[in-house]
Coordinates of C-alpha atoms in Angstrom, one line a residue:
M4 CA -82.7 -40.1 -6.9
S5 CA -84.3 -40.5 -3.9
I6 CA -81.6 -42.2 -2.0
I7 CA -79.1 -39.5 -3.3
K8 CA -81.4 -37.3 -1.6
N9 CA -81.5 -38.9 1.4
I10 CA -77.7 -38.9 1.5
Q11 CA -77.8 -35.4 0.5
G12 CA -80.2 -34.4 3.8
S13 CA -78.0 -36.6 6.1
L14 CA -75.1 -34.5 4.9
Q15 CA -77.1 -31.2 5.4
N16 CA -78.0 -32.5 9.0
F17 CA -74.4 -34.2 10.1
T18 CA -72.7 -31.0 9.0
R19 CA -75.1 -28.6 10.9
Y20 CA -75.4 -30.9 13.9
R21 CA -71.3 -30.6 14.0
V22 CA -71.8 -26.5 13.0
E23 CA -74.1 -26.0 16.1
K24 CA -71.3 -28.3 18.1
Y25 CA -68.7 -26.1 17.3
I26 CA -70.6 -23.2 17.5
L27 CA -71.5 -24.3 21.3
S28 CA -67.8 -25.6 22.0
G29 CA -66.6 -22.2 21.1
F30 CA -69.3 -19.8 22.7
G31 CA -68.4 -21.7 26.1
V32 CA -64.6 -21.6 25.7
F33 CA -65.0 -17.7 24.9
I34 CA -67.3 -17.2 28.3
F35 CA -64.5 -19.1 30.0
L36 CA -61.6 -17.2 28.8
S37 CA -63.8 -14.0 29.5
I38 CA -64.5 -15.2 32.8
V39 CA -60.1 -15.6 33.0
V40 CA -59.2 -12.3 32.1
V41 CA -61.9 -10.0 33.9
G42 CA -60.3 -11.9 37.1
F43 CA -56.9 -11.3 36.1
V44 CA -57.9 -7.4 35.2
Q45 CA -59.4 -7.1 38.9
V46 CA -56.9 -8.9 40.6
R47 CA -54.3 -6.7 38.7
R48 CA -55.5 -3.9 39.2
N49 CA -56.8 -3.9 43.3
L50 CA -54.2 -6.9 44.6
L51 CA -51.0 -6.7 43.0
P52 CA -48.5 -3.7 43.2
Y53 CA -48.3 -1.6 40.5
K54 CA -45.2 0.6 40.4
I55 CA -44.5 3.8 39.1
I56 CA -41.5 6.3 39.5
L57 CA -42.0 10.2 40.1
T58 CA -39.5 12.6 39.3
A59 CA -40.4 15.6 41.2
G60 CA -37.1 18.3 41.5
K61 CA -35.4 19.1 44.0
K62 CA -36.2 17.6 47.7
T63 CA -36.3 21.0 49.4
G64 CA -39.2 21.9 46.8
E65 CA -42.5 22.0 47.4
S66 CA -43.4 19.5 44.4
Y67 CA -40.9 16.7 45.8
I68 CA -42.7 17.4 49.4
L69 CA -46.2 17.0 48.5
S70 CA -45.0 14.1 45.4
S71 CA -43.3 11.9 49.2
A72 CA -46.8 12.9 50.4
I73 CA -48.7 11.4 47.7
A74 CA -46.5 8.6 47.1
R75 CA -47.1 7.6 51.3
V76 CA -51.2 8.0 51.4
A77 CA -51.0 6.1 47.6
R78 CA -49.1 3.1 49.5
Q79 CA -51.8 3.1 52.4
N80 CA -54.9 3.4 50.3
S81 CA -54.1 1.1 47.2
N82 CA -52.2 -1.0 45.1
I83 CA -50.2 2.1 43.6
K84 CA -46.0 1.8 44.3
I85 CA -44.8 5.4 44.3
D86 CA -41.1 5.9 44.1
V87 CA -40.2 9.1 44.3
C88 CA -36.8 10.7 42.5
E89 CA -35.0 13.9 43.2
T90 CA -33.9 15.7 39.6
D91 CA -32.8 18.7 39.1
G92 CA -36.3 20.9 38.3
T93 CA -39.0 20.7 35.1
G94 CA -36.1 20.2 32.3
D95 CA -34.8 17.2 33.7
N96 CA -38.5 15.6 34.8
I97 CA -39.4 16.0 31.4
K98 CA -36.1 14.5 30.0
S99 CA -37.1 11.3 32.3
L100 CA -40.6 11.0 31.3
R101 CA -38.9 10.5 27.1
A102 CA -36.3 8.1 28.9
E103 CA -33.5 10.7 27.9
R104 CA -30.0 11.1 29.9
L105 CA -30.8 14.1 32.8
T106 CA -28.8 16.9 33.4
T107 CA -27.6 15.1 36.8
K108 CA -28.1 11.9 38.6
A109 CA -31.5 11.4 40.4
T110 CA -31.6 10.2 43.7
C111 CA -34.7 7.8 44.3
L112 CA -36.6 7.0 47.7
S113 CA -36.2 3.3 46.7
G114 CA -32.1 3.7 46.5
A115 CA -31.3 4.0 43.0
S116 CA -29.4 6.8 41.3
T117 CA -29.0 6.6 37.5
Q118 CA -29.3 9.8 34.8
Y119 CA -31.0 7.4 32.9
L120 CA -34.5 6.7 34.3
K121 CA -37.9 6.3 32.6
A122 CA -40.2 8.1 34.6
H123 CA -44.2 7.4 34.8
L124 CA -44.7 10.7 36.5
A125 CA -43.4 14.3 36.7
T126 CA -43.9 17.5 38.0
A127 CA -43.5 20.4 35.3
Q128 CA -44.1 24.0 35.1
A129 CA -47.1 24.5 32.2
D130 CA -44.9 27.0 30.0
I131 CA -42.7 24.3 29.4
Y132 CA -43.6 21.9 26.5
P133 CA -43.3 18.3 27.6
G134 CA -43.7 16.7 24.0
S135 CA -46.9 15.5 22.7
D136 CA -46.5 12.1 24.5
A137 CA -46.8 13.3 27.6
R138 CA -50.4 14.0 29.6
V139 CA -51.2 16.4 32.4
L140 CA -53.3 14.7 35.4
T141 CA -53.8 17.6 37.6
N142 CA -52.7 21.0 38.3
L143 CA -51.1 21.4 41.8
Y144 CA -50.7 24.7 42.3
Q145 CA -49.4 27.8 41.3
D146 CA -45.8 28.9 41.2
H147 CA -44.7 32.8 41.3
F148 CA -41.8 34.0 39.8
H149 CA -39.4 35.6 41.3
L150 CA -36.8 38.0 40.6
L151 CA -34.2 39.5 43.2
V152 CA -31.1 41.4 42.7
N153 CA -28.4 42.5 44.8
P154 CA -28.9 46.2 46.1
Q155 CA -24.8 46.2 46.2
K156 CA -24.3 45.7 42.3
I157 CA -27.4 47.2 40.9
S158 CA -29.0 50.1 41.8
L159 CA -32.8 50.5 42.6
P160 CA -34.9 53.5 42.2
Q161 CA -36.7 55.1 44.7
Q162 CA -39.9 53.3 44.3
I163 CA -39.2 49.5 43.6
E164 CA -42.6 48.9 42.0
N165 CA -40.4 51.2 38.9
F166 CA -37.8 48.9 38.1
N167 CA -37.3 48.2 34.9
I168 CA -35.9 44.8 34.1
G169 CA -33.8 46.6 31.5
S170 CA -31.3 46.9 34.3
L171 CA -30.2 43.7 34.3
R172 CA -28.6 44.0 30.8
S173 CA -24.9 42.1 30.3
K174 CA -25.5 41.0 34.3
T175 CA -25.6 37.7 35.3
V176 CA -27.8 35.8 37.1
E177 CA -28.5 33.0 39.1
T178 CA -30.8 30.4 38.3
P179 CA -30.4 26.5 38.1
K180 CA -29.2 24.7 34.8
G181 CA -31.3 21.2 35.5
G182 CA -34.9 22.6 36.0
G183 CA -37.5 24.8 33.9
Q184 CA -36.5 28.3 35.9
R185 CA -33.8 29.1 33.4
K186 CA -36.0 28.4 30.4
S187 CA -38.6 30.8 32.3
F188 CA -36.3 33.6 32.7
E189 CA -35.0 33.4 29.2
N190 CA -38.5 33.1 27.9
I191 CA -39.4 36.9 29.6
A192 CA -35.6 38.6 29.7
N193 CA -34.6 37.3 26.0
K194 CA -37.7 37.1 23.8
H195 CA -39.7 39.3 25.0
F196 CA -37.4 42.5 26.7
K197 CA -34.6 41.4 24.2
I198 CA -32.1 41.4 27.3
N199 CA -28.2 39.8 26.9
F200 CA -27.3 38.2 30.4
N201 CA -25.1 36.0 31.6
F202 CA -26.3 32.2 33.9
I203 CA -24.7 31.0 36.2
D204 CA -25.6 27.7 38.5
S205 CA -23.6 28.6 41.8
D206 CA -23.7 30.4 44.6
P207 CA -25.9 33.4 44.4
K208 CA -23.4 35.9 46.0
N209 CA -21.6 35.6 42.8
A210 CA -24.6 36.6 41.1
D211 CA -26.4 40.1 40.7
A212 CA -29.7 38.8 40.7
V213 CA -31.6 35.7 41.5
F214 CA -34.5 34.0 39.4
R215 CA -36.9 31.4 41.1
V216 CA -40.5 30.3 40.3
R217 CA -41.5 29.5 43.7
V218 CA -45.0 29.3 45.8
L219 CA -45.4 32.1 47.8
G220 CA -44.2 32.2 51.1
N221 CA -41.1 29.7 50.0
E222 CA -38.3 29.5 52.8
Q223 CA -35.5 29.7 50.1
I224 CA -37.2 33.2 48.8
R225 CA -37.3 34.5 52.4
K226 CA -33.8 33.4 53.8
L227 CA -32.5 35.5 50.0
I228 CA -34.3 38.6 51.3
A229 CA -33.2 38.3 55.2
S230 CA -29.7 38.2 53.5
G231 CA -29.9 41.4 51.9
W232 CA -31.4 40.4 48.6
K233 CA -34.5 42.7 46.9
L234 CA -37.5 41.2 45.2
V235 CA -38.5 43.2 42.7
P236 CA -41.3 43.7 39.3
I237 CA -41.5 42.4 36.0
E238 CA -43.7 44.1 34.5
Q239 CA -45.8 43.9 30.8
V240 CA -47.1 40.6 32.5
N241 CA -50.2 40.7 30.2
A242 CA -48.3 41.6 26.8
I243 CA -46.5 38.6 27.7
Q244 CA -49.6 36.3 28.3
Q245 CA -51.6 37.4 25.7
T246 CA -49.0 37.6 22.4
K247 CA -46.4 35.0 23.3
Y248 CA -46.7 32.7 27.0
P249 CA -50.9 31.4 27.1
A250 CA -49.3 29.4 29.9
Y251 CA -48.3 32.9 32.4
S252 CA -51.3 34.5 34.2
P253 CA -51.1 38.7 35.5
S254 CA -50.4 37.9 39.9
I255 CA -49.0 39.8 42.5
I256 CA -46.5 39.4 45.2
P257 CA -48.3 40.9 48.3
E258 CA -47.1 43.2 50.4
G259 CA -45.3 41.7 53.8
V260 CA -45.5 37.9 52.3
Y261 CA -41.9 37.5 52.8
R262 CA -41.8 39.4 56.1
G263 CA -44.0 41.4 58.5
S264 CA -42.1 44.4 59.6
P265 CA -40.2 45.9 58.1
A266 CA -42.5 44.9 54.9
A267 CA -41.0 42.4 52.1
P268 CA -41.8 43.0 49.9
E269 CA -42.3 47.0 50.9
V270 CA -45.4 47.0 48.2
D271 CA -47.7 44.8 46.0
L272 CA -45.2 43.9 43.6
E273 CA -46.6 42.6 40.0
T274 CA -45.1 39.4 38.7
I275 CA -46.0 35.9 36.4
A276 CA -48.3 33.0 38.0
V277 CA -47.5 29.6 36.0
Q278 CA -49.3 26.9 37.2
R279 CA -47.0 23.2 38.5
T280 CA -48.7 19.7 36.8
L281 CA -48.5 16.8 37.0
L282 CA -48.0 14.9 33.6
S283 CA -47.5 11.4 32.8
R284 CA -46.5 9.6 29.6
R285 CA -49.5 8.6 27.4
D286 CA -48.9 4.5 27.8
V287 CA -49.0 4.5 31.8
P288 CA -53.0 2.9 32.2
D289 CA -55.8 4.5 33.0
W290 CA -56.8 2.7 36.1
V291 CA -53.8 3.8 37.1
V292 CA -54.0 7.3 36.2
E293 CA -57.8 7.7 37.9
K294 CA -56.6 6.0 41.5
I295 CA -53.9 8.5 41.2
V296 CA -56.1 11.7 40.9
T297 CA -59.1 10.1 43.1
I298 CA -56.1 9.9 45.8
L299 CA -55.5 14.1 45.1
S300 CA -59.1 14.5 45.2
E301 CA -60.6 12.6 47.9
Y302 CA -57.7 11.9 50.3
R303 CA -56.2 15.6 51.0
Q304 CA -56.6 15.3 54.6
E305 CA -54.3 12.6 54.4
I306 CA -51.6 14.3 52.3
K307 CA -51.5 17.0 54.5
K308 CA -51.1 14.6 57.8
E309 CA -48.2 13.0 55.8
I310 CA -46.9 16.3 54.9
Q311 CA -46.5 17.0 58.9
A312 CA -44.7 13.6 59.4
I313 CA -42.4 14.4 56.3
A314 CA -41.5 17.5 58.3
Q315 CA -40.7 15.7 61.4
E316 CA -39.0 12.5 59.9
R317 CA -36.8 14.0 56.8
Y318 CA -35.9 17.6 58.6
G319 CA -35.8 17.4 62.3
S320 CA -35.3 20.9 63.9
P321 CA -35.1 23.3 62.8
Q322 CA -37.2 22.7 60.0
T323 CA -36.3 23.0 56.3
F324 CA -39.6 24.1 55.3
D325 CA -42.8 25.1 56.8
P326 CA -45.6 23.0 56.4
E327 CA -48.2 25.8 56.8
T328 CA -46.3 26.6 53.3
I329 CA -47.7 23.6 52.2
Y330 CA -50.9 22.8 53.7
P331 CA -52.7 25.2 51.2
L332 CA -51.5 23.6 47.9
V333 CA -52.9 20.9 49.0
N334 CA -56.2 23.0 48.5
R335 CA -55.3 24.0 45.0
F336 CA -55.3 20.6 43.6
E337 CA -57.3 21.1 40.4
R338 CA -58.6 20.1 36.9
P339 CA -56.7 21.1 33.8
E340 CA -58.2 23.3 31.2
D341 CA -59.1 20.8 28.3
N342 CA -57.9 24.2 25.7
S343 CA -54.0 23.8 27.7
N344 CA -50.9 22.9 25.3
V345 CA -51.1 19.5 26.7
Q346 CA -53.5 17.0 26.8
I347 CA -55.5 15.3 29.5
H348 CA -54.8 11.7 30.3
K349 CA -57.8 9.4 29.9
G350 CA -57.9 8.0 33.2
A351 CA -57.9 11.7 34.8
L352 CA -61.3 12.3 32.2
I353 CA -62.6 9.3 33.6
Y354 CA -62.6 10.7 37.6
Y355 CA -63.2 14.4 36.3
D356 CA -66.3 13.3 34.3
R357 CA -67.6 10.9 36.7
N358 CA -70.6 13.3 37.3
D359 CA -71.4 14.5 34.1
P360 CA -75.1 12.9 32.9
S361 CA -74.1 10.0 30.4
F362 CA -74.9 10.1 26.9
I363 CA -78.3 8.2 28.2
Q364 CA -79.2 10.7 30.5
E365 CA -78.8 13.1 28.5
N366 CA -80.4 11.8 25.9
A367 CA -83.4 10.0 27.3
D368 CA -86.3 11.6 25.8
F369 CA -84.6 10.5 22.6
L370 CA -84.0 6.9 23.8
G371 CA -86.7 6.5 25.0
L372 CA -88.7 7.1 21.3
L373 CA -86.4 5.0 20.1
L374 CA -87.0 1.8 22.7
T375 CA -91.0 2.5 22.4
I376 CA -90.4 2.3 18.5
A377 CA -88.1 -0.4 18.9
L378 CA -90.7 -2.4 21.1
L379 CA -93.7 -1.9 18.6
V380 CA -91.6 -3.0 16.0
G381 CA -90.4 -6.2 18.1
S382 CA -93.7 -6.9 18.9
W383 CA -94.3 -6.8 15.3
L384 CA -91.8 -8.8 14.4
L385 CA -92.5 -11.6 17.0
R386 CA -96.2 -11.8 15.7
I387 CA -94.8 -12.7 12.6
K388 CA -92.5 -14.8 13.6
V389 CA -95.3 -17.1 15.7
W390 CA -97.9 -16.9 12.3
R391 CA -95.1 -18.3 10.7
D392 CA -94.0 -21.0 12.8
R393 CA -97.7 -21.7 13.2
R394 CA -97.9 -21.8 9.1
I395 CA -94.6 -23.8 9.3
E396 CA -96.0 -25.8 11.5
C397 CA -99.3 -26.5 9.3
E398 CA -97.7 -27.5 6.4
A399 CA -95.6 -29.8 8.1
N400 CA -98.2 -31.5 9.6
E401 CA -100.3 -31.6 6.4
K402 CA -97.4 -33.2 4.4
V403 CA -97.2 -35.4 7.5
D404 CA -101.1 -35.8 6.6
R405 CA -100.8 -36.8 3.4
Y406 CA -97.1 -39.4 4.0
I407 CA -100.0 -41.2 5.7
E408 CA -102.8 -40.6 3.7
K409 CA -100.3 -42.4 0.7
V410 CA -99.1 -45.0 3.2
V411 CA -102.6 -45.6 4.2
Q412 CA -103.9 -46.5 -0.1
L413 CA -101.4 -48.7 -0.4
M414 CA -102.3 -50.7 2.7
K415 CA -105.9 -50.7 1.0
L416 CA -106.4 -54.0 -0.6
N417 CA -108.4 -53.8 -3.9
S418 CA -110.9 -56.8 -4.7
K419 CA -107.8 -58.6 -6.8
N420 CA -105.7 -58.8 -3.6
Q421 CA -108.9 -60.3 -2.0
A422 CA -109.1 -63.1 -3.7
S423 CA -109.3 -66.5 -2.1
N424 CA -109.9 -69.4 -4.9
S425 CA -107.8 -67.5 -7.6
T426 CA -105.3 -69.5 -9.9
V427 CA -101.7 -69.3 -9.8
V428 CA -101.8 -66.9 -12.3
E429 CA -104.0 -64.5 -10.9
I430 CA -102.2 -65.3 -7.5
T431 CA -98.6 -64.5 -8.8
R432 CA -100.5 -61.1 -10.5
S433 CA -101.5 -60.4 -6.6
L434 CA -98.3 -60.4 -5.7
E435 CA -96.4 -58.6 -8.3
D436 CA -99.5 -55.6 -7.0
L437 CA -98.7 -56.1 -3.4
F438 CA -94.4 -56.2 -4.3
G439 CA -95.0 -52.7 -5.9
R440 CA -97.1 -51.9 -3.1
Q441 CA -94.0 -52.7 -1.0
E442 CA -91.5 -50.6 -3.0
K443 CA -94.0 -47.3 -3.2
L444 CA -94.2 -47.2 0.6
N445 CA -90.4 -47.5 0.7
Q446 CA -89.9 -44.7 -1.6
E447 CA -92.7 -42.5 0.8
F448 CA -90.2 -43.8 3.7
Q449 CA -87.5 -42.5 2.4
R450 CA -89.3 -39.4 1.2
A451 CA -90.1 -38.7 4.6
S452 CA -87.3 -39.4 6.4
Y453 CA -85.8 -36.9 4.0
S454 CA -88.3 -34.3 4.7
L455 CA -87.1 -34.7 8.4
D456 CA -83.5 -34.5 7.9
I457 CA -84.5 -31.3 5.7
E458 CA -87.1 -30.0 8.7
E459 CA -89.6 -30.0 7.0
I460 CA -91.8 -32.5 9.3
S461 CA -91.1 -32.5 13.0
Q462 CA -89.7 -35.4 14.8
S463 CA -93.4 -35.9 16.5
G464 CA -94.9 -36.1 12.5
F465 CA -92.4 -38.3 11.4
R466 CA -93.0 -40.6 14.7
V467 CA -96.9 -40.3 13.7
F468 CA -96.3 -41.9 10.2
S469 CA -93.5 -44.5 11.0
E470 CA -96.9 -46.2 13.5
A471 CA -98.5 -45.5 9.9
Y472 CA -95.7 -47.0 7.7
K473 CA -95.5 -50.4 10.1
S474 CA -98.5 -51.1 10.3
A475 CA -99.2 -50.9 6.0
R476 CA -95.9 -52.9 6.1
E477 CA -96.9 -55.4 8.2
T478 CA -100.2 -56.0 6.7
I479 CA -98.6 -55.9 3.3
D480 CA -95.6 -58.4 4.4
R481 CA -99.0 -60.7 6.0
A482 CA -100.7 -60.8 1.8
V483 CA -97.2 -61.5 0.5
E484 CA -97.2 -64.8 2.6
E485 CA -100.6 -65.7 2.3
R486 CA -100.0 -65.2 -1.3
Q487 CA -97.1 -67.1 -1.2
R488 CA -98.2 -70.3 0.4
K489 CA -101.5 -70.3 -2.0
I490 CA -99.0 -71.0 -5.0
V491 CA -97.5 -73.7 -2.6
S492 CA -101.0 -75.8 -1.8
S493 CA -102.1 -75.0 -5.3
Y494 CA -99.0 -77.0 -6.9
V495 CA -98.9 -79.5 -4.0
N496 CA -103.0 -79.8 -4.7
Q497 CA -101.7 -80.5 -8.2
L498 CA -99.2 -83.5 -6.8
K499 CA -101.9 -84.4 -4.6
A500 CA -104.4 -85.0 -7.8
L501 CA -101.5 -87.0 -10.0
L502 CA -101.2 -89.0 -7.1
N503 CA -104.9 -90.5 -6.7
R504 CA -104.9 -90.6 -10.3
L505 CA -101.9 -93.1 -10.1
D506 CA -104.1 -95.3 -7.5
S507 CA -106.8 -94.9 -10.2
G508 CA -104.7 -97.2 -12.9
E509 CA -104.1 -94.5 -14.7
K510 CA -100.2 -95.0 -16.8
P511 CA -97.5 -94.0 -14.9
D512 CA -96.2 -93.0 -18.0
L513 CA -98.5 -89.9 -18.6
L514 CA -98.4 -89.0 -15.3
L515 CA -94.6 -88.6 -15.4
I516 CA -94.7 -86.3 -18.2
E517 CA -98.1 -84.1 -16.2
L518 CA -95.2 -84.2 -12.8
D519 CA -92.4 -82.6 -15.2
R520 CA -95.2 -80.3 -16.8
I521 CA -95.9 -79.4 -13.1
R522 CA -92.4 -79.8 -11.9
N523 CA -91.8 -76.5 -14.8
E524 CA -94.2 -74.9 -14.7
A525 CA -93.6 -74.5 -10.5
A526 CA -89.5 -73.8 -11.4
G527 CA -90.7 -70.8 -13.7
T528 CA -92.7 -69.7 -11.2
L529 CA -90.0 -69.6 -9.0
L530 CA -87.7 -67.6 -11.6
Q531 CA -90.0 -64.4 -10.7
E532 CA -88.7 -62.1 -8.0
R533 CA -89.9 -63.1 -4.9
I534 CA -93.3 -65.7 -5.7
F535 CA -92.2 -67.9 -3.5
S536 CA -90.4 -67.7 -0.1
R537 CA -87.9 -70.2 0.7
Q538 CA -89.3 -72.2 2.9
S539 CA -92.5 -72.7 0.7
F540 CA -90.1 -73.7 -2.8
R541 CA -88.4 -76.3 0.0
T542 CA -92.1 -77.6 0.6
F543 CA -93.3 -77.8 -2.8
V544 CA -90.1 -79.9 -3.3
D545 CA -90.5 -82.2 -1.0
A546 CA -93.8 -83.0 -2.3
Y547 CA -92.4 -83.3 -5.9
N548 CA -89.7 -86.0 -4.6
F549 CA -92.4 -88.4 -2.6
I550 CA -94.9 -88.1 -5.7
R551 CA -92.2 -88.7 -8.3
D552 CA -90.4 -91.8 -6.1
A553 CA -94.2 -93.4 -6.0
I554 CA -94.7 -93.0 -9.7
E555 CA -91.5 -94.0 -10.6
R556 CA -92.1 -97.5 -8.5
S557 CA -95.4 -97.8 -9.8
C558 CA -93.2 -98.0 -13.8
K559 CA -90.7 -100.9 -11.9
G560 CA -93.7 -102.7 -10.5
L561 CA -95.2 -102.7 -14.1
K562 CA -92.1 -104.1 -15.8

């Protein structure tokens, strides 16, 4: 039974060793892989180029010019490489985020030209819903609705601010086909004022009215006014915003914004303003978006310098646009409202919320209390662990002491074992007692080994026990050898007595009978386990043969 327990303990110890080995190896592999992954992520984020596509509308539009400047600054100050693509406007920009077919081919700075484009970023009017997969990064600037009419085709009131948009009923309105501008005009004319009209996408000369969504001071609007077109107001803006389109906000086109003398427009005109936003796909990595928003917010002067460079490099003189009208837009980059119909990208929120107090800062007092409680509980648990470890150590030492005490008791020889002039029978009994002690000693060693395997005693305790066991074993083994020698000596002395009797003239026949008796008694003793050692028995056999030869020679001499 003790052998089975010992084997079970050894198996448990071996299994525990293998488990600990696998755990340590797995932990090492986990640390190595973590270092590799973190290193790769850092290299990917900061060293390797990351290419993205940004669709930005017409090449002459403010959003395209701003996008080109932003792309240059991003290339100079990060590993983000932005390829800006010209499209027909907001409508196509949103389609590019969805990888849908565009109205017209997109032409990119990289030289690519295609109607099938999957963009990462896009500029768009805030009143055009981009879909659930789009995310907003920032508000770039405010666009304003510009409605211009041809005074030769549409009669105007004496006071231009009294113009009624109903005058456009069944008229022809020119606006780009692929952008969001046409959708914006439909929102106010068709859905609010219930006016039917005809759209064209050609030369404004063929239209009765022109509709554009542009920043104040736009060069194209200025040229239309210079050619005789008149800006007219868009009324009922508050009603449109509050009942239908919350993305719209009331605004005005200030007097003289397009010409100082004579003033164009002649008076402040009521109109609608809408944010021009920078959108992205939802799956664009957070770190990429964070870097782009950082550039928009912290590199404004660099963006202005690139706008000036673009004006000189791309358009020459006379300039197609006045950089002075674009510079103010850079200062209007701002965080989108959280309650807009498009969610803010997580990467953008990381930047915007960087200065907000963290959860730890907001709950410092409560977390401090929890930490104090945790320290108290931890200290209490540590004291319990120390007490428990000491108790376990004491129990282990007590167990070792019990093992050693049993070994010492087995090592002590009683009076029966100490007899020096005992008979063969008494010596044999003494040997049997010693053999019993050896067996018990082995059992105690097996129990101690099992206790070590199941960690009931320590290695140091087991070493102390082993020294005691070794001493006890040597003591008992010496006692066994001494008793075995005494038995042999007893039988050899009996053989010597026969030889003396032969010399004294006793009959050999009787001596042979006595010799056989001694031999049989010795053989019977030998059959008992471990009474004779092999060497002791050979000594007896040699003496027996010598005496027998002597007696047999004596018998022959008598004959």
